Structures are given as C-alpha cells and as structure tokens.
C-alpha positions in Angstrom: 289.1 108.7 90.6 287.9 112.1 89.6 287.2 113.0 85.9 288.0 116.7 84.9 286.9 118.4 81.7 288.8 121.5 80.5 288.8 123.4 77.1 291.7 123.4 74.7 292.2 127.0 75.6 292.4 126.2 79.3 294.7 123.4 78.6 297.1 125.7 76.6 297.0 128.3 79.3 297.5 126.1 82.3 299.1 122.8 81.3 300.4 122.2 84.8 296.8 122.2 86.2 295.8 119.6 83.6 298.8 117.4 84.7 297.8 117.7 88.3 294.3 116.7 87.6 295.5 113.8 85.5 297.2 112.3 88.6 293.7 112.1 90.1 291.9 110.8 87.1 291.3 111.3 83.4 291.2 114.9 82.0 289.0 115.3 79.0 290.0 118.2 76.8 287.3 119.8 74.6 287.5 121.5 71.3 284.4 123.8 70.8 282.6 122.0 73.5 283.1 118.5 72.1 285.6 116.0 73.7 288.7 115.8 71.6 291.5 114.3 73.7 292.0 112.7 77.0 295.0 113.1 79.2 296.1 110.2 81.5 298.9 109.5 83.8 301.3 106.9 82.5 300.3 104.6 85.3 296.6 104.8 84.3 297.4 104.4 80.6 299.5 101.2 81.4 296.7 99.9 83.7 294.1 100.4 80.9 296.1 98.9 78.2 297.8 96.2 80.2 301.1 97.0 78.7 304.3 97.3 80.7 307.4 97.3 78.8 310.8 96.2 80.1 313.9 98.2 79.4 314.9 95.4 77.0 311.6 95.8 75.1 311.9 99.6 75.2 315.5 99.5 73.7 314.9 96.7 71.2 314.3 97.3 67.6 312.0 94.8 66.0 312.9 93.9 62.5 316.6 95.0 62.9 317.8 91.6 61.5 316.1 92.4 58.2 318.2 95.6 57.6 321.3 95.2 55.5 324.1 97.4 56.8 327.7 97.1 55.6 329.6 100.3 56.3 332.8 100.9 54.3 336.0 100.4 56.4 337.7 103.6 57.3 341.2 104.0 55.7 342.1 106.6 58.2 344.4 105.7 61.0 343.4 106.9 64.5 345.8 109.3 66.2 347.5 108.2 69.4 346.3 109.9 72.5 348.3 112.7 73.8 348.5 112.6 77.6 351.0 115.4 78.1 
C-alpha cells in the first residue's frame, strides 16, 4: 500500500491521477499544506469500516413504516391503449 499526498490544486487539475493513486493506497489531499481530506477506494473504505451492504440494505428505507401516506384516489379513468 502506497500513500500519496497531493495539494487541493493538483487534485482539481488531475482528478484521474488521484483516483489511480487511490487504487494503490490512501491519497491525502492538502489545503495550504495541511491534510484536509483522504481519498480511498470503495474496497479500502469498506475494509476499514467493516461495512458491506447488501442490495436489500441499500434499497431499504429505515423508518418507512412511521410515515403516514394516504394519497387521494384518482377520479380520472385511464384511456384504453391504442394498438393500431
């Protein structure tokens, strides 16, 4: 794993370089010489946090059962399809 440090200006000018470097290790992005952000690959982020979401978890909406939603019924009739 190779850590890379680039300035905010370099990051803005060559984002693809930063993304390539992130595949090899963390990329520290500095602002006025001080570390401000870290760019990681998604695999590295998931390894560090230990969080892997399933598709069900990604699509679920916690607390959805608490939302009251009773839309008014439409009085308009649907038009029949025209297959001519």
